[in-house]
Amino acid sequence: MALKGEIMKKLKYAFLQGVSIIFVVLFILWCSDNPTANNEPDGGTQDVSVQKCTNSAQCKSGYECDPVKKICVQAKPDGGQVCNNNLDCVEPDTECINGKCVKVVDAISGDGGKDVEPLSDVSFYCDRDEDCKDTNKVCDLNSHNCVEKNRPVLFVDPQVINFGAVKFGQCAERTFKVQNVGSADLRITMIDFESGTNPEPPLPPRFTLDIPVSIPATISAGNSIDVNVKYCQDDAIVDKGNILIISNDESKPQFKLPIVSSYKDSPDFAIVDEKDFNKKLWPPTANPYQYTVDIGNAQSGKEIKKRIYFTNLAGEAILEVSKLYLTKTTSSNNTFEMKIYNNIDSQTPVKTPIYDNPAEVYFIEVIFKCNEDKFDEASVITFQTNDTDIDNDTTPDDGSTTILIKAQCNYQGPKITLDKQRIDFDTVQVNSEKTEQIVAKNDGKVNLVITEASIENPGTSLSLLVNNQPVNPPLNVTPGGSITFTVKYAPKSIETVSTNLRIKSNDSIGNDNVAIPITAFAIDPTISVDNASIDFGTVLYDVLQNCQSDVKTINISNAGFGQLVISSIELTIGSSSDFVLSNIPNLPITLDSAQKISINATFIPSVGSQQNGQPTVRTGAISIKNSDRKSNFEVVIPLSGAGKTCCPARNNTSGSCTCGTGCLYSCLQDFYDLNGDLNAPDNSNGCEYGCVKTADPKEICDGKDNDCNGLTDEGNINTLCPPPPYATTVCDNGQCKISSCSTGYYDVDGDYSTGCECQADSNDLQGVGNTCEGALAIASEIVDSSQVFVDITGKIVPASDEDWYRVVARDDIDADRRDGKDNFHFAVYFLNNPNNAYQIEIRENDCSNANVKCINDTVFEFSTDFRGDVVPGGPYEGENPCTVSCISNNFTTNCCNDNSRVYFIRVYRNPNAPYLCDTYTIRISNGLPLP
């Protein structure tokens, strides 16, 4: 395990058939700094001829512990330098461990221990009681050896106390634990510092102990006490020592607990800037030199002061300034004085030694009093420190350095005075030039000699003259005199210049090498205008309106590099006043690269069209003056626009002007614009149609233009001529007429108001009985013996209509023969024939014209139910009476013949009768006489 300040490396070896394990145990023991301690009891060492031991630390110098015999023997010459404590080890990075000087890697402040090179000797090692083969022994965790049971065992944790880096004037505390890991009471008879750990009285101790119990004290098995150690740093040195713990643990009756402080780095002296303590002024990074401070020129009887700041740049180590004093190196009555202050208290001077913690700042205040005129007063401030490489040249030194202090008393040698501290050309355009002058005056009492005057890195843009002549040093300036330097800057391209005018002279007050900064910025601004010209076009003019064009925006931008100055924006001389500029910023104005401004231009015509009707043209231009050399410092934008009369005269009209939309014409009373060109821009014939509206301008069918729209009787026919029943209408020459009737309806009376008042009969509505071939069959047959009739009612519309009926008239021959007479008497006649408007046509057996039996008549009959002359003087006709066996032309008897027929009956209108919506009724009978 790793203990703070102690590292054990364990090496295990197998022997005794691989069962026994031997551990190489290395303990880092911190030995006393007292070289006389070799003859005193130290960690349990006994001065006898045969010395028993458990480890080499118990053996005297030159001896080591034999791990097998457990006695001190002469150390082997190749086993390393033997030792009793660390003072015996003279090689760098070595410590006394187990009686030998061993090289270690200091990791106290890192991993809490030290890595130790393993030793060649081997000792028995245990970590627990079970590792001891002898059951009467237990494992001592301090020595890792097996010891007798029933004994106290002291164990201290940690086994090194490291306070690390403690700043000067500050304290730190640590705690260690004293434990009894044995099986019997542990008697502690002393816990105190080893001699030499603290300074001798009357100096105060650096280390103090806070023990919670009274010593001597008893710690029972398994218990412990916590002891507090306090360390206060009072110098710049790393401190170390031991705490002695004396107990009844026979394996280590006297135990030494090392205590140390440590730093990871070394003190680092530096002179720093009074305004920025992080800015180091001395030592330099290379080529060390003596730091020099010129505190200036004091007037007679006056004093001047100068502060010099120094600090410690180390991360942990304390810088000790053991000596700090001032020595005057010149002879005069002038005096130098020095005071030292901590920067956090500038009122209370401090004395050496000074212990400067890291980043802590001190300053020296040097006071020079002028009592005797002298220009080369000097003194030296000497530092003596613990910085062993104070000038940082990597070569060790004694930690001392000096500062040279210069001063002047009422000295008035050559003195250069410049009227400018810098030359700033600001911005200069490419391919132009600009000059600046600087006057150098001699305010001293002897000649000022300028040995050099030049521009550093002038390039091709900068040049220098003196009194308008080339510079040719040396230049002599008498007391009170002056010379003028002229610097010319003529850039050829865009650039930024930052250089110096260097003037070297014999100036006596520290200005013998003056650098006057020169700055210049070569620019190439380029004006860009997005309108090469502006034509506002034709704009309306009206005496009552202030019509104007759309606003034209003109963007003016800097498309180059560097600032562009716009000095003026205005109309050129001679421009028409009808052009108006607005939104012009306060001028002059400066535009950076890519920056732009916008202005507005408007055309407001003051006249309209000429007598020939053509617009009146106006012209002008905008002048934009600027700093762009390439534009000859001016951009001109031509302007044009034309004024047009808003409302020129038009036929039978009056006009009203609206600037945005133009003139809005309206017709005079009783005049109308039929062709829609009233408000056309050109070639309008105005209100060309004269018309007087009717009282009710609603259009009707009357042959008039009621609404004066140029059309007569136009519009929806149902509005013009509201349709009567079952009729479709038309307006014909100012009159409403029926153009058609609904299906099955007819206009018979010719009266518009009644519409199509006459509905066809049901047969016509069904589309039957309108032709001979399509004649409507009446019953199955009409038999004469039944003496039956059929009445049919119908309507003939339209006048060209005709109704056809088909009927079978049967002669019952059987009845005739039985009764001896024939009853066949077929008749068709009108029961109702208004105004004799209807006629009939009869066709027999088929529809051929050859079989027409009756036409243009109102009655038809064919009968054989009689006997007599039909034609006077002719033979008898008829079959009543009749017999089966008959005699032809026998006037007495007649044959009973079958006279059955098929008749086709047509009902139609008499063309000479009035045409009315009336009905007819016909009767068709057989076997009955006419009424």
mmCIF file of C-alpha atoms in Angstrom, residues 528 553-558 583-585 590-592 594-600:
data_model
loop_
_atom_site.group_PDB
_atom_site.id
_atom_site.type_symbol
_atom_site.label_atom_id
_atom_site.label_comp_id
_atom_site.label_asym_id
_atom_site.label_seq_id
_atom_site.Cartn_x
_atom_site.Cartn_y
_atom_site.Cartn_z
ATOM 1 C CA SER A 528 -23.120 53.846 -57.818
ATOM 2 C CA THR A 553 -36.580 56.073 -55.925
ATOM 3 C CA ILE A 554 -32.911 56.667 -56.686
ATOM 4 C CA ASN A 555 -30.477 54.494 -54.708
ATOM 5 C CA ILE A 556 -27.042 56.020 -54.231
ATOM 6 C CA SER A 557 -24.443 53.628 -52.826
ATOM 7 C CA ASN A 558 -20.725 53.258 -52.254
ATOM 8 C CA ASN A 583 -36.145 62.481 -48.935
ATOM 9 C CA ILE A 584 -32.738 64.120 -49.276
ATOM 10 C CA PRO A 585 -30.684 63.570 -46.088
ATOM 11 C CA THR A 590 -20.531 59.915 -45.560
ATOM 12 C CA LEU A 591 -21.214 56.433 -46.904
ATOM 13 C CA ASP A 592 -19.107 53.477 -45.831
ATOM 14 C CA ALA A 594 -21.698 48.979 -49.364
ATOM 15 C CA GLN A 595 -23.738 51.641 -47.549
ATOM 16 C CA LYS A 596 -26.477 53.436 -49.483
ATOM 17 C CA ILE A 597 -29.025 56.205 -49.256
ATOM 18 C CA SER A 598 -32.259 56.637 -51.214
ATOM 19 C CA ILE A 599 -33.825 59.828 -52.532
ATOM 20 C CA ASN A 600 -37.136 60.347 -54.322
#
